[in-house]
Tab-separated table of C-alpha atoms in Angstrom:
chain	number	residue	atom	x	y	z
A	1	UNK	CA	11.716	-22.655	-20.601
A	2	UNK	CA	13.398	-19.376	-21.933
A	3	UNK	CA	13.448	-16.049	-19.909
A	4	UNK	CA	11.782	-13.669	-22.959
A	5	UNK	CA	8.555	-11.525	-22.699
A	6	UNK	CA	7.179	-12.368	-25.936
A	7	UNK	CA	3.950	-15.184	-25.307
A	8	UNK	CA	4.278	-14.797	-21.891
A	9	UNK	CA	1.130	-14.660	-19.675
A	10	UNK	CA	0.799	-12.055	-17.410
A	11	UNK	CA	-1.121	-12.954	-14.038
A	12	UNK	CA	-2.215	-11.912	-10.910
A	13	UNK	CA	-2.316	-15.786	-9.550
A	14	UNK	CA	-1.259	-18.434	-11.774
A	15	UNK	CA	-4.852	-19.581	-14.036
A	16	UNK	CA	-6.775	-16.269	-12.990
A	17	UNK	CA	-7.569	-12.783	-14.309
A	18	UNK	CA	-5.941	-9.623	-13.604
A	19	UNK	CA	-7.802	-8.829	-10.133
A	20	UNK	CA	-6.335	-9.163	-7.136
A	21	UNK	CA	-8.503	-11.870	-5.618
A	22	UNK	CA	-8.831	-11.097	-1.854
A	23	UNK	CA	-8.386	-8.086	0.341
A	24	UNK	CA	-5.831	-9.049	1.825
A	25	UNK	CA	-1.892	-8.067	0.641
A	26	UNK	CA	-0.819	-11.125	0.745
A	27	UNK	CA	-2.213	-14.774	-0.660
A	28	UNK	CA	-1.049	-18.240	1.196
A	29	UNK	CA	-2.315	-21.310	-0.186
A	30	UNK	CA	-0.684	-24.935	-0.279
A	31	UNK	CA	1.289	-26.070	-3.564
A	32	UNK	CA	-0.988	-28.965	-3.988
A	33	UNK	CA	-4.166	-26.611	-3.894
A	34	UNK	CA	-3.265	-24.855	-7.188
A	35	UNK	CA	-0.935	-26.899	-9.476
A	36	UNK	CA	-3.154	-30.000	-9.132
A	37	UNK	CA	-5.425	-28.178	-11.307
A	38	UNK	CA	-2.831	-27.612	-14.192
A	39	UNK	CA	-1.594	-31.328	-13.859
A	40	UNK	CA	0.936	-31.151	-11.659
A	41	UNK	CA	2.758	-28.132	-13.938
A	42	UNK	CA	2.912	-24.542	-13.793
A	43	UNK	CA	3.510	-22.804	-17.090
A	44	UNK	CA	5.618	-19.853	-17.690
A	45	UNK	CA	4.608	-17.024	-16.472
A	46	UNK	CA	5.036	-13.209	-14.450
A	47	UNK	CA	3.342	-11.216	-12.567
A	48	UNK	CA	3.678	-7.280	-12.578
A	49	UNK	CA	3.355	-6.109	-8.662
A	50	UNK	CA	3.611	-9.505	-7.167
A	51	UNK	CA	6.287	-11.507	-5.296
A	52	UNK	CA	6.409	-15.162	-4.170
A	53	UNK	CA	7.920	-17.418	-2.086
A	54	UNK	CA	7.824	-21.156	-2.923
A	55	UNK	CA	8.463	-23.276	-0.156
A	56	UNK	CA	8.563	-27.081	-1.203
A	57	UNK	CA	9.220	-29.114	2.133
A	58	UNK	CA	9.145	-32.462	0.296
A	59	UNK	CA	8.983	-34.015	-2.849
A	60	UNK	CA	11.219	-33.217	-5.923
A	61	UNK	CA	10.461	-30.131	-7.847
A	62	UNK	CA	11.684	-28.894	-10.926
A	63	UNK	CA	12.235	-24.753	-10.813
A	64	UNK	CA	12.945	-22.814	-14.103
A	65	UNK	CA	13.377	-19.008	-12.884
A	66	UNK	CA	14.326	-16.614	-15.221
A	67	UNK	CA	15.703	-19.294	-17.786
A	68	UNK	CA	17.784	-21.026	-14.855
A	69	UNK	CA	16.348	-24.630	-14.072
A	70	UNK	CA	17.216	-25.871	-10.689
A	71	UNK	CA	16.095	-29.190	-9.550
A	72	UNK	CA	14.845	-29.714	-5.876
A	73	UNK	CA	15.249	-32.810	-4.196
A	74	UNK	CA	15.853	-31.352	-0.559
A	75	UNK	CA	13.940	-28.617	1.201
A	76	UNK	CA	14.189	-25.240	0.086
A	77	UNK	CA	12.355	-21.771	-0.528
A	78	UNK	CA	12.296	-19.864	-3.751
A	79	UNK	CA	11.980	-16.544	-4.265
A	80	UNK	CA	10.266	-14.951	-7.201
A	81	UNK	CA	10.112	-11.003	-7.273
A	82	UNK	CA	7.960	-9.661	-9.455
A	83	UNK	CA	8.620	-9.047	-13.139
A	84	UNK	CA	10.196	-12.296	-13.016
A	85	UNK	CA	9.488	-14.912	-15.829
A	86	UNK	CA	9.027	-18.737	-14.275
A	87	UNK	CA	7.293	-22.085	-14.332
A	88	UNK	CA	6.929	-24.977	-11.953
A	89	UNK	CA	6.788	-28.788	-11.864
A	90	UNK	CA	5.788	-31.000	-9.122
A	91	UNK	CA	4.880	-34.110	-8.372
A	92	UNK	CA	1.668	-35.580	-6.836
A	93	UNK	CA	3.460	-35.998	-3.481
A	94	UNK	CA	4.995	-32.672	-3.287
A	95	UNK	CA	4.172	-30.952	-0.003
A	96	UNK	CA	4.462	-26.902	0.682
A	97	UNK	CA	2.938	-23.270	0.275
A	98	UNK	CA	2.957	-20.714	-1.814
A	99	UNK	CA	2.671	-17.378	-0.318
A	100	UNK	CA	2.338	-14.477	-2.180
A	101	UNK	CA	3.102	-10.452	-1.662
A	102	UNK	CA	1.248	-7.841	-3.329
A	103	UNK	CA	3.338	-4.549	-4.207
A	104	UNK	CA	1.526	-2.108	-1.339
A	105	UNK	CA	2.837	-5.016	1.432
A	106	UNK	CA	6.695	-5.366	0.044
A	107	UNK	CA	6.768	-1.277	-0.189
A	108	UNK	CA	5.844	-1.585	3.436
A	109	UNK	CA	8.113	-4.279	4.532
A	110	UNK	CA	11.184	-3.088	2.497
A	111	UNK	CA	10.875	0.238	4.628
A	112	UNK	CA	10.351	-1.899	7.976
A	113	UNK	CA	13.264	-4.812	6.865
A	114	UNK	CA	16.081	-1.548	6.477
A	115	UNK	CA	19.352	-3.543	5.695
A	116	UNK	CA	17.236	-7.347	4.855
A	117	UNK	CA	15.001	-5.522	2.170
A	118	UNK	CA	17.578	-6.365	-0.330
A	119	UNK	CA	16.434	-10.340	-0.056
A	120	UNK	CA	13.532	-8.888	-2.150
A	121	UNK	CA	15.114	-7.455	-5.219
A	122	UNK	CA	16.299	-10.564	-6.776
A	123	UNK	CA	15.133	-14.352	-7.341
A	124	UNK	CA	17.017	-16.840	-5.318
A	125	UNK	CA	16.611	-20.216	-4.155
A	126	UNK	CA	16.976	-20.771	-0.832
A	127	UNK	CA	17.605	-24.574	0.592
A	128	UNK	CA	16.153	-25.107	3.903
A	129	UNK	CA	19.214	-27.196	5.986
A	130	UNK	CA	18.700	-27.337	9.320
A	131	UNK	CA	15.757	-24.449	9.634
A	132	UNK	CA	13.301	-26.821	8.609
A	133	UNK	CA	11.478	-26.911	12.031
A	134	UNK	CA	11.391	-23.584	12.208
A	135	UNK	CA	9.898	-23.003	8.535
A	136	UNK	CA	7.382	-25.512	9.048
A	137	UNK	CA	6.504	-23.636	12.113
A	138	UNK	CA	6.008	-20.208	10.398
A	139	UNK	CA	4.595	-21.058	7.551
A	140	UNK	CA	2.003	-23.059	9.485
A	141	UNK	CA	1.246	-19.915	11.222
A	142	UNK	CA	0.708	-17.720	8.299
A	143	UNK	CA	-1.667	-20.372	6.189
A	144	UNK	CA	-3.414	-20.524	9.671
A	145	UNK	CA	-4.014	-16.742	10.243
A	146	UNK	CA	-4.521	-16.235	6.963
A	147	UNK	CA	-7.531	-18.966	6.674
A	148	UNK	CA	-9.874	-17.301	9.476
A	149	UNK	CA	-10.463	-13.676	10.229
A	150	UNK	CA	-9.341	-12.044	13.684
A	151	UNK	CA	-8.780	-8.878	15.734
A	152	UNK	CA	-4.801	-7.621	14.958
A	153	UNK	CA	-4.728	-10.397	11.491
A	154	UNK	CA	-2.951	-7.590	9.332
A	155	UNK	CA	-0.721	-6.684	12.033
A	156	UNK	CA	0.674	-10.639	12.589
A	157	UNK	CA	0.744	-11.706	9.101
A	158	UNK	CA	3.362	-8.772	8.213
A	159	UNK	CA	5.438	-9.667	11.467
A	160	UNK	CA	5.156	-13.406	10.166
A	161	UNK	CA	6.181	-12.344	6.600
A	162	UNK	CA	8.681	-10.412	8.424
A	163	UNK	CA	10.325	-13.042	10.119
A	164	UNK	CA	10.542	-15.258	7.069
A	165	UNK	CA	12.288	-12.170	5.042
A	166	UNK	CA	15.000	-11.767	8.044
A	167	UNK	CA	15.571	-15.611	8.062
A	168	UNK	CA	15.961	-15.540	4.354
A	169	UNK	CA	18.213	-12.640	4.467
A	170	UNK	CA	20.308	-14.132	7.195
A	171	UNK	CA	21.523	-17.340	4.624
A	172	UNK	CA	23.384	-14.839	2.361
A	173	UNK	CA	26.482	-14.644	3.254
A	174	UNK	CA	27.647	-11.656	5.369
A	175	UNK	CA	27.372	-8.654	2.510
A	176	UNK	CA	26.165	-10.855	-0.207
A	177	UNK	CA	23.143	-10.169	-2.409
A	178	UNK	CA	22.008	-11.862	-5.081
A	179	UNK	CA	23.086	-10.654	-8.055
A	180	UNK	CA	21.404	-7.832	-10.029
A	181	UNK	CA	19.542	-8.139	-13.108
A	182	UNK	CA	19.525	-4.529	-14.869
A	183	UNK	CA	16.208	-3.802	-17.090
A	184	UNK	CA	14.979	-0.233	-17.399
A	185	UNK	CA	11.618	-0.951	-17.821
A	186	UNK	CA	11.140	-3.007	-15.124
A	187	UNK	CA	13.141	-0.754	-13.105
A	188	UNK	CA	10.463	2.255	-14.499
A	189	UNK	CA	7.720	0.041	-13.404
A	190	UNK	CA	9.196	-0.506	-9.650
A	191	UNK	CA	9.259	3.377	-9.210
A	192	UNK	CA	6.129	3.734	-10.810
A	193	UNK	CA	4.258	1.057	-8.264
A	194	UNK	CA	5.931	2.596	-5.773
A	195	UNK	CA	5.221	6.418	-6.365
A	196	UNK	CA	1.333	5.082	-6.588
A	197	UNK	CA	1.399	3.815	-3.143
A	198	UNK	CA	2.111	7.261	-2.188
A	199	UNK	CA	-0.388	8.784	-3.946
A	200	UNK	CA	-3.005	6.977	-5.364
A	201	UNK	CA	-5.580	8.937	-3.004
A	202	UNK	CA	-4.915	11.939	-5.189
A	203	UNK	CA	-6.104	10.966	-7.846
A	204	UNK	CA	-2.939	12.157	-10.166
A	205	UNK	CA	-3.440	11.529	-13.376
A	206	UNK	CA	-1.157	9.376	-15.596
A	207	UNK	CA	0.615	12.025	-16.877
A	208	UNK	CA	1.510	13.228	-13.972
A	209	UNK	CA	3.305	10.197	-12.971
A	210	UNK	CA	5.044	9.967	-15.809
A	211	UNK	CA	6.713	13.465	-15.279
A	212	UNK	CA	7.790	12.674	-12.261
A	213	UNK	CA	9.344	9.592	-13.894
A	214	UNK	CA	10.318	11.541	-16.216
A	215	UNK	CA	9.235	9.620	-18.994
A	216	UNK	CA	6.350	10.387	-21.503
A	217	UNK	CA	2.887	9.563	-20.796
A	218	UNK	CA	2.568	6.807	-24.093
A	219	UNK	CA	6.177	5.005	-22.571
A	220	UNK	CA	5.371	4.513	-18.683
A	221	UNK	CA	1.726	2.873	-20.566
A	222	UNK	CA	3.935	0.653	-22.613
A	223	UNK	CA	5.781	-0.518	-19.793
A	224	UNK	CA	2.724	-1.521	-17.524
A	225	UNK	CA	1.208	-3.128	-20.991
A	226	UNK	CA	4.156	-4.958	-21.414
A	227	UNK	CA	5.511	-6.103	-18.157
A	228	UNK	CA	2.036	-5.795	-15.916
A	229	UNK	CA	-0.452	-7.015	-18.612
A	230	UNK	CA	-2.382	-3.696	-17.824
A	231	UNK	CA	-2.667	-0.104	-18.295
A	232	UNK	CA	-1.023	2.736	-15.691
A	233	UNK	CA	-4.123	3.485	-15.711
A	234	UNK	CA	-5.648	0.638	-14.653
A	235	UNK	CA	-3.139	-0.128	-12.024
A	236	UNK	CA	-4.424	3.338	-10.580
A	237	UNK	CA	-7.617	1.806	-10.371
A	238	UNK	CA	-6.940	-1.843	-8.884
A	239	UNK	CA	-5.009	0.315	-6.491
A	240	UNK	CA	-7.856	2.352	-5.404
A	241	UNK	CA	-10.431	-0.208	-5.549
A	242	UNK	CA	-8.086	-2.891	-3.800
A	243	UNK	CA	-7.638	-0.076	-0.543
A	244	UNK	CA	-11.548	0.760	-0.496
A	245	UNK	CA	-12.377	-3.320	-0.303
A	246	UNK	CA	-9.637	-3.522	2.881
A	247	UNK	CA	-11.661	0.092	4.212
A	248	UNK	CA	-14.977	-1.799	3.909
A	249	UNK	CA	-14.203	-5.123	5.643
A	250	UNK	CA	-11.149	-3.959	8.059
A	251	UNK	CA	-12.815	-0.624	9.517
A	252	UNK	CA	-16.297	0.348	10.304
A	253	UNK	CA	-15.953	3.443	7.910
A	254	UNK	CA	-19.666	4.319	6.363
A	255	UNK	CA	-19.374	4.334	2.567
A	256	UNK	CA	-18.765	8.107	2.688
A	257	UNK	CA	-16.426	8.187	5.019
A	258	UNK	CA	-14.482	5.715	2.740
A	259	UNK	CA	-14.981	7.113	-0.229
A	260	UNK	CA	-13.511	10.751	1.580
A	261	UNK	CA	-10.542	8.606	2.600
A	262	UNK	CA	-9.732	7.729	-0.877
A	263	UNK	CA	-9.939	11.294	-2.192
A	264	UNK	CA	-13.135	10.989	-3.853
A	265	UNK	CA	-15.078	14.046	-4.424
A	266	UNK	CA	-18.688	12.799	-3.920
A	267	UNK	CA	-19.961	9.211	-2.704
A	268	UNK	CA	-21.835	8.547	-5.721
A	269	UNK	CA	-18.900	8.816	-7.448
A	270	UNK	CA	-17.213	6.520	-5.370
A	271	UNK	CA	-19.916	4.363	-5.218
A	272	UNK	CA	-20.067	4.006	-9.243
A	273	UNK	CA	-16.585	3.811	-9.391
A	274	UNK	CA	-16.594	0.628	-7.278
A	275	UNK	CA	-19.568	-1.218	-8.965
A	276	UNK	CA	-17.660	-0.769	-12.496
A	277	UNK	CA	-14.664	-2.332	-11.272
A	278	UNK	CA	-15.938	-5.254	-8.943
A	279	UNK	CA	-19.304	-5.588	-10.123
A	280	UNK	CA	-20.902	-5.161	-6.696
A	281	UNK	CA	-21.831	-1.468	-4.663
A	282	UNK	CA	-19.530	-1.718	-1.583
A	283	UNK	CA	-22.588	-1.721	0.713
A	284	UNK	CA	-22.676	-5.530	-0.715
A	285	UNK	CA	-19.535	-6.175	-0.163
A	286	UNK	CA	-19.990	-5.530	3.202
A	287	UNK	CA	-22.749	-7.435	3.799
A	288	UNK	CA	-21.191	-10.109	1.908
């Protein structure tokens, strides 16, 4: 499996559209779950505003990250930021999650982490040694808050995910980071993602963005074609839309309360807005 763009599928998770497929910022699900459905094998592939963390606990696994192929046979966790072309096979008695980030969560961790965001900019494999116990034990926690709603869930997830970053950042070596991997474009896309997290609620327009990237409107589009599988413009969107589903099921918000929050200028707007992109009026959602 070779590192190049060209052919390769963009997703959000691996088999599925370009939606983000829960509310939630982050996705945990069990290795089995997923790649039994592709027999056993993950094709090559990226995602544009997502990173992963692969834990196998047992059972070989063959890794090929960004044209490197590393072969598991003991415990370990792989990290896969986003932008970051790879491709998985397992065995039917592999055992471990997957748990993935979305872009809004790792801006807001990186800021939290200070010195241990750096575990985040690069793909590394991690082995396990002697923190086994302890792995099993957090990840255990996070597929279990994750699976069932509850007062404060946001609020422990990211201290879980937290946990697991400082642990991972704690097996480089004193000073060590894994080494960089220069690409403009992806490094365009990274600012871009993270000046819409500032201000998505204001609506910018494209252009706008791209001056402050300063870049030209038709480049920062070719870069989110290319590396996200979508438009900046759409990204503005999933944004948006992705923050008015967590409004609706997280807060008690009325519709035009939420739809103020997001820097709409009328509801109906809002409320159009919404049904074109998730095919539902977000008074269903929320009865849903």
């Amino acid at each position: 499996m070779q590192a190049g763009l060209a052919g390769v599928p963009v997703f959000k998770l691996y088999g599925e559209g370009g939606d983000w497929p829960t509310v939630d910022l982050l996705h945990c699900e069990t290795i089995s779950s997923r790649s039994q459905l592709y027999g056993w094998e993950i094709d090559r592939h990226r995602h544009g505003d997502l990173w992963q963390l692969l834990y196998v606990r047992s059972g070989p696994a063959d890794l090929y990250v960004e044209g490197q192929h590393t072969r598991l046979e003991q415990p370990a966790i792989q990290l896969v930021p986003a932008l970051c072309v790879h491709g998985f096979r397992f065995q039917a008695a592999i055992e471990g999650y997957v748990l993935t980030l979305a872009a809004p969560l790792v801006n807001r961790l990186q800021d939290e982490l200070g010195v241990c965001a750096s575990v985040l900019q690069q793909p590394h494999c991690y082995p396990v040694a002697h923190g086994g116990r302890y792995l099993d034990t957090l990840f255990a926690a996070i597929a279990e808050e994750y699976a069932r709603p509850a007062p404060g869930r946001d609020v422990l997830l990211r201290s879980l995910v937290c946990a697991l970053l400082v642990w991972l950042s704690r097996q480089l070596p004193q000073g060590e980071a894994p080494a960089a991997r220069p690409d403009r474009g992806s490094q365009h896309l990274q600012r871009f993602v993270a000046l819409l997290e500032k201000h998505y609620r204001e609506h910018w327009p494209v252009s706008s963005y791209a001056r402050q990237l300063g870049v030209s409107t038709a480049y920062l589009n070719g870069v989110c074609r290319r590396h996200s599988g979508q438009t900046a413009l759409q990204l503005i969107h999933q944004r948006l839309l992705l923050e008015a589903k967590r409004l609706l099921v997280y807060t008690t918000l009325n519709v035009n309360q939420v739809s103020d929050q997001l820097g709409f200028s009328e509801p109906a707007y809002f409320i159009r807005f919404f049904k074109r992109l998730s095919g539902q009026t977000p008074s269903r959602l929320r009865k849903d």
